[in-house]
Amino acid sequence: MDAFTAGLLQRIRTTETDLTRARETGDDFLAEVELAELEDLHRLAAEHGVRLTAA
């Protein structure tokens, strides 16, 4: 796995964790920000052929 892929996957995991935390604490604004970031990361992964597997 190259550095780009590893970094992208790490950013996705971190963003998923942050999204979960925002939802659990009821921070709707932060949850929306994290969700938008996650969508952007998924788009970036798709554009570069990075496969994402379900956890």
mmCIF file with all atom_site columns, N, CA and C in Angstrom:
data_model
loop_
_atom_site.group_PDB
_atom_site.id
_atom_site.type_symbol
_atom_site.label_atom_id
_atom_site.label_alt_id
_atom_site.label_comp_id
_atom_site.label_asym_id
_atom_site.label_entity_id
_atom_site.label_seq_id
_atom_site.pdbx_PDB_ins_code
_atom_site.Cartn_x
_atom_site.Cartn_y
_atom_site.Cartn_z
_atom_site.occupancy
_atom_site.B_iso_or_equiv
_atom_site.pdbx_formal_charge
_atom_site.auth_seq_id
_atom_site.auth_comp_id
_atom_site.auth_asym_id
_atom_site.auth_atom_id
_atom_site.pdbx_PDB_model_num
ATOM 1   N N  . MET A 1 1  ? 0.851   -1.167 0.000  1.00 0.00 ? 1  MET A N  1
ATOM 2   C CA . MET A 1 1  ? 0.000   0.000  0.000  1.00 0.00 ? 1  MET A CA 1
ATOM 3   C C  . MET A 1 1  ? 0.899   1.233  0.000  1.00 0.00 ? 1  MET A C  1
ATOM 4   N N  . ASP A 1 2  ? 0.606   2.157  -0.886 1.00 0.00 ? 2  ASP A N  1
ATOM 5   C CA . ASP A 1 2  ? 1.431   3.361  -0.958 1.00 0.00 ? 2  ASP A CA 1
ATOM 6   C C  . ASP A 1 2  ? 1.029   4.371  0.122  1.00 0.00 ? 2  ASP A C  1
ATOM 7   N N  . ALA A 1 3  ? 1.839   5.392  0.267  1.00 0.00 ? 3  ALA A N  1
ATOM 8   C CA . ALA A 1 3  ? 1.628   6.386  1.325  1.00 0.00 ? 3  ALA A CA 1
ATOM 9   C C  . ALA A 1 3  ? 0.324   7.158  1.131  1.00 0.00 ? 3  ALA A C  1
ATOM 10  N N  . PHE A 1 4  ? -0.022  7.449  -0.124 1.00 0.00 ? 4  PHE A N  1
ATOM 11  C CA . PHE A 1 4  ? -1.268  8.174  -0.390 1.00 0.00 ? 4  PHE A CA 1
ATOM 12  C C  . PHE A 1 4  ? -2.468  7.370  0.106  1.00 0.00 ? 4  PHE A C  1
ATOM 13  N N  . THR A 1 5  ? -2.512  6.097  -0.268 1.00 0.00 ? 5  THR A N  1
ATOM 14  C CA . THR A 1 5  ? -3.628  5.233  0.124  1.00 0.00 ? 5  THR A CA 1
ATOM 15  C C  . THR A 1 5  ? -3.694  5.075  1.638  1.00 0.00 ? 5  THR A C  1
ATOM 16  N N  . ALA A 1 6  ? -2.551  4.818  2.254  1.00 0.00 ? 6  ALA A N  1
ATOM 17  C CA . ALA A 1 6  ? -2.517  4.653  3.712  1.00 0.00 ? 6  ALA A CA 1
ATOM 18  C C  . ALA A 1 6  ? -2.979  5.924  4.412  1.00 0.00 ? 6  ALA A C  1
ATOM 19  N N  . GLY A 1 7  ? -2.523  7.064  3.941  1.00 0.00 ? 7  GLY A N  1
ATOM 20  C CA . GLY A 1 7  ? -2.924  8.332  4.543  1.00 0.00 ? 7  GLY A CA 1
ATOM 21  C C  . GLY A 1 7  ? -4.400  8.609  4.364  1.00 0.00 ? 7  GLY A C  1
ATOM 22  N N  . LEU A 1 8  ? -4.914  8.312  3.185  1.00 0.00 ? 8  LEU A N  1
ATOM 23  C CA . LEU A 1 8  ? -6.336  8.525  2.910  1.00 0.00 ? 8  LEU A CA 1
ATOM 24  C C  . LEU A 1 8  ? -7.196  7.630  3.793  1.00 0.00 ? 8  LEU A C  1
ATOM 25  N N  . LEU A 1 9  ? -6.826  6.369  3.905  1.00 0.00 ? 9  LEU A N  1
ATOM 26  C CA . LEU A 1 9  ? -7.588  5.446  4.750  1.00 0.00 ? 9  LEU A CA 1
ATOM 27  C C  . LEU A 1 9  ? -7.545  5.870  6.217  1.00 0.00 ? 9  LEU A C  1
ATOM 28  N N  . GLN A 1 10 ? -6.400  6.377  6.661  1.00 0.00 ? 10 GLN A N  1
ATOM 29  C CA . GLN A 1 10 ? -6.291  6.861  8.041  1.00 0.00 ? 10 GLN A CA 1
ATOM 30  C C  . GLN A 1 10 ? -7.189  8.076  8.253  1.00 0.00 ? 10 GLN A C  1
ATOM 31  N N  . ARG A 1 11 ? -7.205  8.989  7.298  1.00 0.00 ? 11 ARG A N  1
ATOM 32  C CA . ARG A 1 11 ? -8.072  10.176 7.395  1.00 0.00 ? 11 ARG A CA 1
ATOM 33  C C  . ARG A 1 11 ? -9.538  9.777  7.440  1.00 0.00 ? 11 ARG A C  1
ATOM 34  N N  . ILE A 1 12 ? -9.906  8.760  6.668  1.00 0.00 ? 12 ILE A N  1
ATOM 35  C CA . ILE A 1 12 ? -11.295 8.283  6.687  1.00 0.00 ? 12 ILE A CA 1
ATOM 36  C C  . ILE A 1 12 ? -11.636 7.706  8.051  1.00 0.00 ? 12 ILE A C  1
ATOM 37  N N  . ARG A 1 13 ? -10.753 6.881  8.603  1.00 0.00 ? 13 ARG A N  1
ATOM 38  C CA . ARG A 1 13 ? -11.014 6.292  9.926  1.00 0.00 ? 13 ARG A CA 1
ATOM 39  C C  . ARG A 1 13 ? -11.147 7.381  10.995 1.00 0.00 ? 13 ARG A C  1
ATOM 40  N N  . THR A 1 14 ? -10.259 8.350  10.939 1.00 0.00 ? 14 THR A N  1
ATOM 41  C CA . THR A 1 14 ? -10.290 9.442  11.923 1.00 0.00 ? 14 THR A CA 1
ATOM 42  C C  . THR A 1 14 ? -11.583 10.243 11.794 1.00 0.00 ? 14 THR A C  1
ATOM 43  N N  . THR A 1 15 ? -11.974 10.535 10.567 1.00 0.00 ? 15 THR A N  1
ATOM 44  C CA . THR A 1 15 ? -13.191 11.307 10.335 1.00 0.00 ? 15 THR A CA 1
ATOM 45  C C  . THR A 1 15 ? -14.420 10.529 10.780 1.00 0.00 ? 15 THR A C  1
ATOM 46  N N  . GLU A 1 16 ? -14.444 9.227  10.547 1.00 0.00 ? 16 GLU A N  1
ATOM 47  C CA . GLU A 1 16 ? -15.558 8.396  11.012 1.00 0.00 ? 16 GLU A CA 1
ATOM 48  C C  . GLU A 1 16 ? -15.660 8.432  12.535 1.00 0.00 ? 16 GLU A C  1
ATOM 49  N N  . THR A 1 17 ? -14.525 8.363  13.200 1.00 0.00 ? 17 THR A N  1
ATOM 50  C CA . THR A 1 17 ? -14.507 8.438  14.658 1.00 0.00 ? 17 THR A CA 1
ATOM 51  C C  . THR A 1 17 ? -15.010 9.791  15.138 1.00 0.00 ? 17 THR A C  1
ATOM 52  N N  . ASP A 1 18 ? -14.538 10.845 14.502 1.00 0.00 ? 18 ASP A N  1
ATOM 53  C CA . ASP A 1 18 ? -14.961 12.196 14.873 1.00 0.00 ? 18 ASP A CA 1
ATOM 54  C C  . ASP A 1 18 ? -16.452 12.395 14.623 1.00 0.00 ? 18 ASP A C  1
ATOM 55  N N  . LEU A 1 19 ? -16.966 11.836 13.547 1.00 0.00 ? 19 LEU A N  1
ATOM 56  C CA . LEU A 1 19 ? -18.391 11.926 13.236 1.00 0.00 ? 19 LEU A CA 1
ATOM 57  C C  . LEU A 1 19 ? -19.207 11.212 14.305 1.00 0.00 ? 19 LEU A C  1
ATOM 58  N N  . THR A 1 20 ? -18.794 10.033 14.673 1.00 0.00 ? 20 THR A N  1
ATOM 59  C CA . THR A 1 20 ? -19.489 9.284  15.724 1.00 0.00 ? 20 THR A CA 1
ATOM 60  C C  . THR A 1 20 ? -19.505 10.072 17.028 1.00 0.00 ? 20 THR A C  1
ATOM 61  N N  . ARG A 1 21 ? -18.373 10.631 17.394 1.00 0.00 ? 21 ARG A N  1
ATOM 62  C CA . ARG A 1 21 ? -18.270 11.406 18.630 1.00 0.00 ? 21 ARG A CA 1
ATOM 63  C C  . ARG A 1 21 ? -19.195 12.630 18.581 1.00 0.00 ? 21 ARG A C  1
ATOM 64  N N  . ALA A 1 22 ? -19.225 13.318 17.453 1.00 0.00 ? 22 ALA A N  1
ATOM 65  C CA . ALA A 1 22 ? -20.087 14.494 17.313 1.00 0.00 ? 22 ALA A CA 1
ATOM 66  C C  . ALA A 1 22 ? -21.554 14.106 17.462 1.00 0.00 ? 22 ALA A C  1
ATOM 67  N N  . ARG A 1 23 ? -21.936 13.008 16.845 1.00 0.00 ? 23 ARG A N  1
ATOM 68  C CA . ARG A 1 23 ? -23.325 12.540 16.951 1.00 0.00 ? 23 ARG A CA 1
ATOM 69  C C  . ARG A 1 23 ? -23.664 12.145 18.380 1.00 0.00 ? 23 ARG A C  1
ATOM 70  N N  . GLU A 1 24 ? -22.746 11.445 19.046 1.00 0.00 ? 24 GLU A N  1
ATOM 71  C CA . GLU A 1 24 ? -22.980 10.995 20.415 1.00 0.00 ? 24 GLU A CA 1
ATOM 72  C C  . GLU A 1 24 ? -23.122 12.156 21.389 1.00 0.00 ? 24 GLU A C  1
ATOM 73  N N  . THR A 1 25 ? -22.420 13.248 21.133 1.00 0.00 ? 25 THR A N  1
ATOM 74  C CA . THR A 1 25 ? -22.486 14.402 22.029 1.00 0.00 ? 25 THR A CA 1
ATOM 75  C C  . THR A 1 25 ? -23.564 15.393 21.616 1.00 0.00 ? 25 THR A C  1
ATOM 76  N N  . GLY A 1 26 ? -24.264 15.098 20.521 1.00 0.00 ? 26 GLY A N  1
ATOM 77  C CA . GLY A 1 26 ? -25.346 15.960 20.085 1.00 0.00 ? 26 GLY A CA 1
ATOM 78  C C  . GLY A 1 26 ? -24.902 17.234 19.386 1.00 0.00 ? 26 GLY A C  1
ATOM 79  N N  . ASP A 1 27 ? -23.673 17.251 18.890 1.00 0.00 ? 27 ASP A N  1
ATOM 80  C CA . ASP A 1 27 ? -23.155 18.430 18.191 1.00 0.00 ? 27 ASP A CA 1
ATOM 81  C C  . ASP A 1 27 ? -23.520 18.314 16.713 1.00 0.00 ? 27 ASP A C  1
ATOM 82  N N  . ASP A 1 28 ? -24.724 18.798 16.387 1.00 0.00 ? 28 ASP A N  1
ATOM 83  C CA . ASP A 1 28 ? -25.238 18.648 15.032 1.00 0.00 ? 28 ASP A CA 1
ATOM 84  C C  . ASP A 1 28 ? -24.391 19.371 13.991 1.00 0.00 ? 28 ASP A C  1
ATOM 85  N N  . PHE A 1 29 ? -23.903 20.562 14.326 1.00 0.00 ? 29 PHE A N  1
ATOM 86  C CA . PHE A 1 29 ? -23.083 21.308 13.380 1.00 0.00 ? 29 PHE A CA 1
ATOM 87  C C  . PHE A 1 29 ? -21.796 20.544 13.060 1.00 0.00 ? 29 PHE A C  1
ATOM 88  N N  . LEU A 1 30 ? -21.103 20.096 14.099 1.00 0.00 ? 30 LEU A N  1
ATOM 89  C CA . LEU A 1 30 ? -19.857 19.355 13.884 1.00 0.00 ? 30 LEU A CA 1
ATOM 90  C C  . LEU A 1 30 ? -20.126 18.056 13.132 1.00 0.00 ? 30 LEU A C  1
ATOM 91  N N  . ALA A 1 31 ? -21.237 17.406 13.421 1.00 0.00 ? 31 ALA A N  1
ATOM 92  C CA . ALA A 1 31 ? -21.588 16.174 12.714 1.00 0.00 ? 31 ALA A CA 1
ATOM 93  C C  . ALA A 1 31 ? -21.751 16.453 11.219 1.00 0.00 ? 31 ALA A C  1
ATOM 94  N N  . GLU A 1 32 ? -22.377 17.562 10.870 1.00 0.00 ? 32 GLU A N  1
ATOM 95  C CA . GLU A 1 32 ? -22.538 17.912 9.457  1.00 0.00 ? 32 GLU A CA 1
ATOM 96  C C  . GLU A 1 32 ? -21.193 18.199 8.796  1.00 0.00 ? 32 GLU A C  1
ATOM 97  N N  . VAL A 1 33 ? -20.321 18.880 9.517  1.00 0.00 ? 33 VAL A N  1
ATOM 98  C CA . VAL A 1 33 ? -18.984 19.177 8.992  1.00 0.00 ? 33 VAL A CA 1
ATOM 99  C C  . VAL A 1 33 ? -18.216 17.874 8.762  1.00 0.00 ? 33 VAL A C  1
ATOM 100 N N  . GLU A 1 34 ? -18.255 16.983 9.729  1.00 0.00 ? 34 GLU A N  1
ATOM 101 C CA . GLU A 1 34 ? -17.534 15.707 9.608  1.00 0.00 ? 34 GLU A CA 1
ATOM 102 C C  . GLU A 1 34 ? -18.127 14.846 8.498  1.00 0.00 ? 34 GLU A C  1
ATOM 103 N N  . LEU A 1 35 ? -19.452 14.860 8.353  1.00 0.00 ? 35 LEU A N  1
ATOM 104 C CA . LEU A 1 35 ? -20.085 14.092 7.295  1.00 0.00 ? 35 LEU A CA 1
ATOM 105 C C  . LEU A 1 35 ? -19.667 14.615 5.921  1.00 0.00 ? 35 LEU A C  1
ATOM 106 N N  . ALA A 1 36 ? -19.617 15.928 5.767  1.00 0.00 ? 36 ALA A N  1
ATOM 107 C CA . ALA A 1 36 ? -19.172 16.519 4.503  1.00 0.00 ? 36 ALA A CA 1
ATOM 108 C C  . ALA A 1 36 ? -17.727 16.125 4.211  1.00 0.00 ? 36 ALA A C  1
ATOM 109 N N  . GLU A 1 37 ? -16.882 16.147 5.243  1.00 0.00 ? 37 GLU A N  1
ATOM 110 C CA . GLU A 1 37 ? -15.477 15.746 5.074  1.00 0.00 ? 37 GLU A CA 1
ATOM 111 C C  . GLU A 1 37 ? -15.390 14.279 4.661  1.00 0.00 ? 37 GLU A C  1
ATOM 112 N N  . LEU A 1 38 ? -16.195 13.446 5.289  1.00 0.00 ? 38 LEU A N  1
ATOM 113 C CA . LEU A 1 38 ? -16.192 12.022 4.968  1.00 0.00 ? 38 LEU A CA 1
ATOM 114 C C  . LEU A 1 38 ? -16.642 11.789 3.527  1.00 0.00 ? 38 LEU A C  1
ATOM 115 N N  . GLU A 1 39 ? -17.661 12.510 3.094  1.00 0.00 ? 39 GLU A N  1
ATOM 116 C CA . GLU A 1 39 ? -18.120 12.395 1.707  1.00 0.00 ? 39 GLU A CA 1
ATOM 117 C C  . GLU A 1 39 ? -17.015 12.814 0.736  1.00 0.00 ? 39 GLU A C  1
ATOM 118 N N  . ASP A 1 40 ? -16.305 13.883 1.057  1.00 0.00 ? 40 ASP A N  1
ATOM 119 C CA . ASP A 1 40 ? -15.196 14.329 0.210  1.00 0.00 ? 40 ASP A CA 1
ATOM 120 C C  . ASP A 1 40 ? -14.085 13.281 0.150  1.00 0.00 ? 40 ASP A C  1
ATOM 121 N N  . LEU A 1 41 ? -13.768 12.681 1.281  1.00 0.00 ? 41 LEU A N  1
ATOM 122 C CA . LEU A 1 41 ? -12.731 11.657 1.310  1.00 0.00 ? 41 LEU A CA 1
ATOM 123 C C  . LEU A 1 41 ? -13.141 10.427 0.508  1.00 0.00 ? 41 LEU A C  1
ATOM 124 N N  . HIS A 1 42 ? -14.408 10.043 0.592  1.00 0.00 ? 42 HIS A N  1
ATOM 125 C CA . HIS A 1 42 ? -14.894 8.906  -0.191 1.00 0.00 ? 42 HIS A CA 1
ATOM 126 C C  . HIS A 1 42 ? -14.827 9.216  -1.685 1.00 0.00 ? 42 HIS A C  1
ATOM 127 N N  . ARG A 1 43 ? -15.174 10.453 -2.056 1.00 0.00 ? 43 ARG A N  1
ATOM 128 C CA . ARG A 1 43 ? -15.086 10.870 -3.457 1.00 0.00 ? 43 ARG A CA 1
ATOM 129 C C  . ARG A 1 43 ? -13.637 10.801 -3.931 1.00 0.00 ? 43 ARG A C  1
ATOM 130 N N  . LEU A 1 44 ? -12.727 11.316 -3.110 1.00 0.00 ? 44 LEU A N  1
ATOM 131 C CA . LEU A 1 44 ? -11.307 11.296 -3.445 1.00 0.00 ? 44 LEU A CA 1
ATOM 132 C C  . LEU A 1 44 ? -10.808 9.854  -3.613 1.00 0.00 ? 44 LEU A C  1
ATOM 133 N N  . ALA A 1 45 ? -11.231 8.982  -2.720 1.00 0.00 ? 45 ALA A N  1
ATOM 134 C CA . ALA A 1 45 ? -10.843 7.576  -2.823 1.00 0.00 ? 45 ALA A CA 1
ATOM 135 C C  . ALA A 1 45 ? -11.343 6.981  -4.142 1.00 0.00 ? 45 ALA A C  1
ATOM 136 N N  . ALA A 1 46 ? -12.588 7.261  -4.480 1.00 0.00 ? 46 ALA A N  1
ATOM 137 C CA . ALA A 1 46 ? -13.150 6.715  -5.725 1.00 0.00 ? 46 ALA A CA 1
ATOM 138 C C  . ALA A 1 46 ? -12.398 7.252  -6.950 1.00 0.00 ? 46 ALA A C  1
ATOM 139 N N  . GLU A 1 47 ? -12.066 8.514  -6.924 1.00 0.00 ? 47 GLU A N  1
ATOM 140 C CA . GLU A 1 47 ? -11.343 9.121  -8.051 1.00 0.00 ? 47 GLU A CA 1
ATOM 141 C C  . GLU A 1 47 ? -9.972  8.496  -8.271 1.00 0.00 ? 47 GLU A C  1
ATOM 142 N N  . HIS A 1 48 ? -9.378  7.990  -7.189 1.00 0.00 ? 48 HIS A N  1
ATOM 143 C CA . HIS A 1 48 ? -8.030  7.423  -7.274 1.00 0.00 ? 48 HIS A CA 1
ATOM 144 C C  . HIS A 1 48 ? -8.017  5.892  -7.199 1.00 0.00 ? 48 HIS A C  1
ATOM 145 N N  . GLY A 1 49 ? -9.202  5.294  -7.289 1.00 0.00 ? 49 GLY A N  1
ATOM 146 C CA . GLY A 1 49 ? -9.279  3.845  -7.324 1.00 0.00 ? 49 GLY A CA 1
ATOM 147 C C  . GLY A 1 49 ? -8.959  3.174  -6.002 1.00 0.00 ? 49 GLY A C  1
ATOM 148 N N  . VAL A 1 50 ? -9.128  3.888  -4.908 1.00 0.00 ? 50 VAL A N  1
ATOM 149 C CA . VAL A 1 50 ? -8.875  3.302  -3.585 1.00 0.00 ? 50 VAL A CA 1
ATOM 150 C C  . VAL A 1 50 ? -10.145 2.591  -3.148 1.00 0.00 ? 50 VAL A C  1
ATOM 151 N N  . ARG A 1 51 ? -10.030 1.300  -2.916 1.00 0.00 ? 51 ARG A N  1
ATOM 152 C CA . ARG A 1 51 ? -11.190 0.521  -2.502 1.00 0.00 ? 51 ARG A CA 1
ATOM 153 C C  . ARG A 1 51 ? -11.401 0.664  -1.006 1.00 0.00 ? 51 ARG A C  1
ATOM 154 N N  . LEU A 1 52 ? -12.657 0.904  -0.651 1.00 0.00 ? 52 LEU A N  1
ATOM 155 C CA . LEU A 1 52 ? -13.033 1.002  0.756  1.00 0.00 ? 52 LEU A CA 1
ATOM 156 C C  . LEU A 1 52 ? -13.858 -0.234 1.098  1.00 0.00 ? 52 LEU A C  1
ATOM 157 N N  . THR A 1 53 ? -13.492 -0.877 2.182  1.00 0.00 ? 53 THR A N  1
ATOM 158 C CA . THR A 1 53 ? -14.244 -2.062 2.601  1.00 0.00 ? 53 THR A CA 1
ATOM 159 C C  . THR A 1 53 ? -15.070 -1.721 3.820  1.00 0.00 ? 53 THR A C  1
ATOM 160 N N  . ALA A 1 54 ? -16.184 -2.399 3.971  1.00 0.00 ? 54 ALA A N  1
ATOM 161 C CA . ALA A 1 54 ? -17.041 -2.180 5.136  1.00 0.00 ? 54 ALA A CA 1
ATOM 162 C C  . ALA A 1 54 ? -16.340 -2.689 6.380  1.00 0.00 ? 54 ALA A C  1
ATOM 163 N N  . ALA A 1 55 ? -16.518 -1.939 7.447  1.00 0.00 ? 55 ALA A N  1
ATOM 164 C CA . ALA A 1 55 ? -15.873 -2.325 8.717  1.00 0.00 ? 55 ALA A CA 1
ATOM 165 C C  . ALA A 1 55 ? -16.632 -3.446 9.378  1.00 0.00 ? 55 ALA A C  1
#
